[in-house]
Coordinates of C-alpha atoms in Angstrom, one line a residue:
X1 CA 33.0 10.0 44.7
X2 CA 32.8 6.5 46.3
X3 CA 35.6 4.0 45.7
X4 CA 34.3 1.0 43.8
X5 CA 35.1 -1.6 46.5
X6 CA 33.1 0.4 49.1
X7 CA 30.3 1.3 46.8
X8 CA 29.8 -2.3 45.8
X9 CA 28.8 -3.1 49.3
X10 CA 25.9 -0.7 49.6
X11 CA 22.7 -2.5 50.6
X12 CA 19.2 -2.1 51.8
X13 CA 17.7 -3.6 54.9
X14 CA 15.5 -2.3 57.7
X15 CA 14.9 1.2 56.2
X16 CA 12.3 1.7 53.5
X17 CA 13.6 3.2 50.3
X18 CA 13.3 7.0 49.9
X19 CA 10.7 8.1 47.5
X20 CA 11.8 10.1 44.5
X21 CA 11.7 13.8 45.6
X22 CA 11.9 17.1 43.8
X23 CA 15.1 19.0 43.2
X24 CA 14.1 21.4 45.9
X25 CA 14.6 18.6 48.5
X26 CA 18.1 17.6 47.2
X27 CA 20.9 19.9 48.2
X28 CA 24.4 20.0 46.7
X29 CA 27.2 22.4 46.1
X30 CA 27.2 24.5 43.0
X31 CA 28.0 22.6 39.8
X32 CA 31.2 24.7 39.3
X33 CA 32.4 23.7 42.7
X34 CA 31.8 20.0 42.1
X35 CA 34.2 20.1 39.2
X36 CA 37.1 20.6 41.7
X37 CA 38.9 17.4 43.0
X38 CA 37.8 16.1 46.3
X39 CA 34.6 15.1 48.2
X40 CA 31.3 16.8 47.4
X41 CA 28.4 15.9 49.6
X42 CA 24.8 15.2 48.4
X43 CA 21.9 15.5 50.8
X44 CA 18.3 14.6 50.3
X45 CA 15.4 15.4 52.7
X46 CA 12.3 13.3 53.2
X47 CA 8.9 14.2 54.7
X48 CA 8.5 13.7 58.5
X49 CA 7.5 10.3 59.7
X50 CA 8.0 7.9 62.6
X51 CA 11.1 5.8 62.3
X52 CA 12.7 3.3 64.6
X53 CA 11.0 4.7 67.7
X54 CA 11.8 8.4 67.0
X55 CA 8.7 10.4 66.8
X56 CA 8.2 13.8 65.0
X57 CA 11.5 13.5 63.1
X58 CA 12.3 13.8 59.5
X59 CA 14.4 11.5 57.4
X60 CA 17.4 12.2 55.3
X61 CA 19.8 10.4 53.0
X62 CA 23.5 11.6 52.7
X63 CA 26.3 10.6 50.4
X64 CA 29.4 10.4 52.7
X65 CA 32.9 10.0 51.3
X66 CA 32.6 6.2 51.7
X67 CA 28.9 5.1 51.8
X68 CA 25.4 6.3 51.7
X69 CA 24.1 7.0 55.2
X70 CA 20.4 7.4 56.2
X71 CA 18.8 8.5 59.4
X72 CA 16.8 11.3 61.0
X73 CA 17.3 15.0 61.6
X74 CA 15.8 17.7 63.7
X75 CA 15.9 21.5 63.2
X76 CA 15.5 24.5 65.5
X77 CA 15.9 28.1 64.5
X78 CA 17.6 27.2 61.3
X79 CA 20.1 24.8 62.9
X80 CA 20.0 21.2 61.7
X81 CA 21.1 18.1 63.7
X82 CA 21.6 15.0 61.6
X83 CA 21.8 11.5 63.2
X84 CA 22.6 8.6 60.8
X85 CA 21.2 5.2 61.9
X86 CA 22.5 3.1 59.1
X87 CA 25.4 3.2 56.6
X88 CA 25.2 1.3 53.4
X89 CA 21.6 0.7 54.5
X90 CA 22.6 -2.5 56.2
X91 CA 23.6 -3.4 59.7
X92 CA 26.8 -4.6 61.4
X93 CA 25.7 -8.2 61.1
X94 CA 25.5 -8.0 57.3
X95 CA 28.8 -6.1 57.1
X96 CA 30.5 -8.8 59.1
X97 CA 29.1 -11.5 56.8
X98 CA 30.3 -9.7 53.7
X99 CA 33.8 -9.2 55.1
X100 CA 34.2 -12.7 56.6
X101 CA 36.6 -13.8 53.9
X102 CA 38.6 -10.6 53.6
X103 CA 42.1 -10.1 55.0
X104 CA 42.3 -8.4 58.4
X105 CA 43.6 -5.1 56.9
X106 CA 40.6 -4.9 54.5
X107 CA 38.2 -5.7 57.3
X108 CA 39.6 -2.9 59.5
X109 CA 39.5 -0.4 56.7
X110 CA 35.9 -1.1 55.8
X111 CA 34.7 -1.3 59.3
X112 CA 36.2 2.1 60.0
X113 CA 34.6 3.5 56.9
X114 CA 31.2 2.1 58.1
X115 CA 31.6 3.6 61.5
X116 CA 32.8 7.0 60.2
X117 CA 29.6 7.1 58.0
X118 CA 27.5 7.0 61.2
X119 CA 29.0 10.1 62.6
X120 CA 26.5 12.8 63.5
X121 CA 26.8 16.2 61.8
X122 CA 25.2 19.6 61.7
X123 CA 24.2 22.4 59.4
X124 CA 23.0 26.0 59.6
X125 CA 20.5 27.5 57.1
X126 CA 20.8 31.1 56.0
X127 CA 17.3 32.1 54.9
X128 CA 18.6 35.3 53.2
X129 CA 21.1 33.6 50.9
X130 CA 19.4 30.2 50.7
X131 CA 22.6 28.5 51.6
X132 CA 22.8 25.5 53.9
X133 CA 26.2 25.5 55.6
X134 CA 27.0 21.9 56.4
X135 CA 29.8 20.9 58.7
X136 CA 31.2 17.4 58.3
X137 CA 34.4 15.6 59.2
X138 CA 36.5 14.4 56.2
X139 CA 39.7 12.6 56.7
X140 CA 39.8 13.7 60.3
X141 CA 39.3 17.4 59.6
X142 CA 36.1 19.4 60.0
X143 CA 35.0 21.0 56.8
X144 CA 32.2 23.3 55.9
X145 CA 30.3 22.9 52.6
X146 CA 27.9 25.4 51.1
X147 CA 24.9 23.5 49.8
X148 CA 22.0 24.9 47.7
X149 CA 18.8 23.5 46.4
X150 CA 19.6 21.4 43.4
X151 CA 16.8 22.9 41.3
X152 CA 15.2 26.3 41.8
X153 CA 11.8 27.3 40.2
X154 CA 12.4 27.8 36.4
X155 CA 11.3 31.4 35.7
X156 CA 12.9 31.6 32.3
X157 CA 10.6 32.3 29.3
X158 CA 11.4 29.4 26.9
X159 CA 11.1 31.7 23.9
X160 CA 14.2 30.0 22.3
X161 CA 12.7 26.5 22.7
X162 CA 10.5 24.9 20.1
X163 CA 7.1 23.4 21.1
X164 CA 8.6 19.9 21.1
X165 CA 11.5 21.1 23.3
X166 CA 9.2 22.8 25.8
X167 CA 7.6 19.4 26.5
X168 CA 11.0 18.2 27.9
X169 CA 11.6 21.2 30.3
X170 CA 11.7 20.2 33.9
X171 CA 13.3 17.7 36.3
X172 CA 14.1 14.1 35.4
X173 CA 15.0 11.3 37.8
X174 CA 16.5 7.9 37.3
X175 CA 14.0 5.0 37.7
X176 CA 14.4 2.4 40.4
X177 CA 16.5 -0.3 38.6
X178 CA 15.3 -3.2 40.8
X179 CA 11.7 -2.3 41.9
X180 CA 11.0 -5.9 43.0
X181 CA 14.2 -6.6 44.9
X182 CA 13.9 -8.4 48.2
X183 CA 15.4 -7.0 51.5
X184 CA 18.8 -8.3 52.5
X185 CA 17.6 -10.6 55.2
X186 CA 15.3 -12.4 52.9
X187 CA 18.0 -12.6 50.2
X188 CA 20.4 -14.2 52.8
X189 CA 17.8 -16.7 53.9
X190 CA 17.1 -17.8 50.3
X191 CA 20.7 -17.7 48.9
X192 CA 23.1 -17.4 51.8
X193 CA 26.2 -15.3 51.3
X194 CA 25.8 -15.4 47.5
X195 CA 22.3 -14.0 47.8
X196 CA 23.5 -11.2 50.1
X197 CA 26.3 -10.3 47.7
X198 CA 23.8 -10.2 44.8
X199 CA 21.5 -8.0 46.9
X200 CA 24.3 -5.5 47.5
X201 CA 24.9 -5.1 43.8
X202 CA 21.2 -4.4 43.2
X203 CA 21.0 -2.0 46.1
X204 CA 24.1 -0.2 44.9
X205 CA 22.4 0.6 41.7
X206 CA 19.3 1.7 43.5
X207 CA 21.2 4.1 45.7
X208 CA 22.9 5.7 42.7
X209 CA 19.4 6.1 41.1
X210 CA 18.1 7.9 44.1
X211 CA 20.6 10.7 43.6
X212 CA 20.3 10.9 39.8
X213 CA 18.6 14.2 38.8
X214 CA 18.7 15.8 35.3
X215 CA 17.4 19.4 35.2
X216 CA 16.4 20.7 31.8
X217 CA 15.9 24.5 32.1
X218 CA 13.8 26.8 30.1
X219 CA 16.8 28.8 28.9
X220 CA 18.1 25.6 27.1
X221 CA 20.7 24.9 29.8
X222 CA 21.0 21.7 31.8
X223 CA 22.5 20.5 35.0
X224 CA 23.5 16.9 36.0
X225 CA 25.3 17.3 39.3
X226 CA 28.7 18.8 38.3
X227 CA 27.9 18.9 34.6
X228 CA 26.4 22.0 33.1
X229 CA 25.8 22.8 29.5
X230 CA 23.1 23.2 26.9
X231 CA 20.5 20.9 25.5
X232 CA 18.4 20.6 22.3
X233 CA 15.9 18.2 20.7
X234 CA 15.9 16.9 17.2
X235 CA 12.9 14.6 16.6
X236 CA 13.2 11.7 19.1
X237 CA 16.8 12.6 20.1
X238 CA 17.8 14.8 23.1
X239 CA 21.4 16.1 23.0
X240 CA 23.3 17.3 26.0
X241 CA 26.4 19.4 25.2
X242 CA 29.1 20.3 27.7
X243 CA 31.9 22.0 25.9
X244 CA 33.0 19.5 23.1
X245 CA 31.3 16.6 24.8
X246 CA 27.9 15.4 23.7
X247 CA 25.5 12.8 25.1
X248 CA 22.4 11.7 23.0
X249 CA 19.3 10.2 24.5
X250 CA 16.4 8.6 22.7
X251 CA 13.1 10.1 23.8
X252 CA 10.1 7.8 24.3
X253 CA 7.0 8.4 22.2
X254 CA 5.1 9.8 25.2
X255 CA 8.0 12.1 26.2
X256 CA 8.2 10.4 29.6
X257 CA 11.5 8.5 29.3
X258 CA 15.1 9.2 28.1
X259 CA 16.9 6.1 27.0
X260 CA 20.6 5.5 26.6
X261 CA 22.0 2.3 25.1
X262 CA 18.5 0.8 25.0
X263 CA 17.8 1.3 28.7
X264 CA 15.9 4.0 30.5
X265 CA 18.3 6.5 32.0
X266 CA 15.8 9.1 33.2
X267 CA 12.1 9.4 33.6
X268 CA 9.7 12.1 34.6
X269 CA 9.7 12.7 38.3

């Protein structure tokens, strides 16, 4: 979704990291739609709080075509107004420092991508269908995306699941990969440009983790963004199957973590 050069610049600065939230607060297109080529937005809501002088607002996080934007929104009669206050979770000052040694063409391209990610956008919620119709400018054209809750309540009777499989049913999120990371200003004061570049790498991984949700359903199906398939457990191994593709995770002894390649890929939300 995000080109590597741009995604590598994602950082974290004056905005506090979003807490992990349930699948009902993350909105995306249907998995089958996400299999189509092109841009597919991801939107996460946060509880209301006071931010940067704006009172009685709520916070959101939004994956744009280029960067992750964060800001506040308001809603009236099912109509949502979104106002990003930061892209890449860093300010213009940090962007300028990171691009100082780039050629003019690259600087213009990345500055434009940064500015585009700060564009306001709107959405309308249809309470009857549960669809959030989000209107957003992509490549200069206004497009409308139909977003749904990532995970609805699981009403399936897991009669096909064994007792050990039932313990895995539910929503899993990726853990924060750098829980002790410093903010970008502190990183810069300590390590200069090298420290700021290191921070962007850590923050990039953190942003990816915020949006990572694995939903294991009671009917033995799973969803991981655009991936859908079936899952099963065999001892300490969880297997996800999508067509002919399989991914195997090692389950921790307390059933709270799913590991891949020796590292925790998902944990209980």
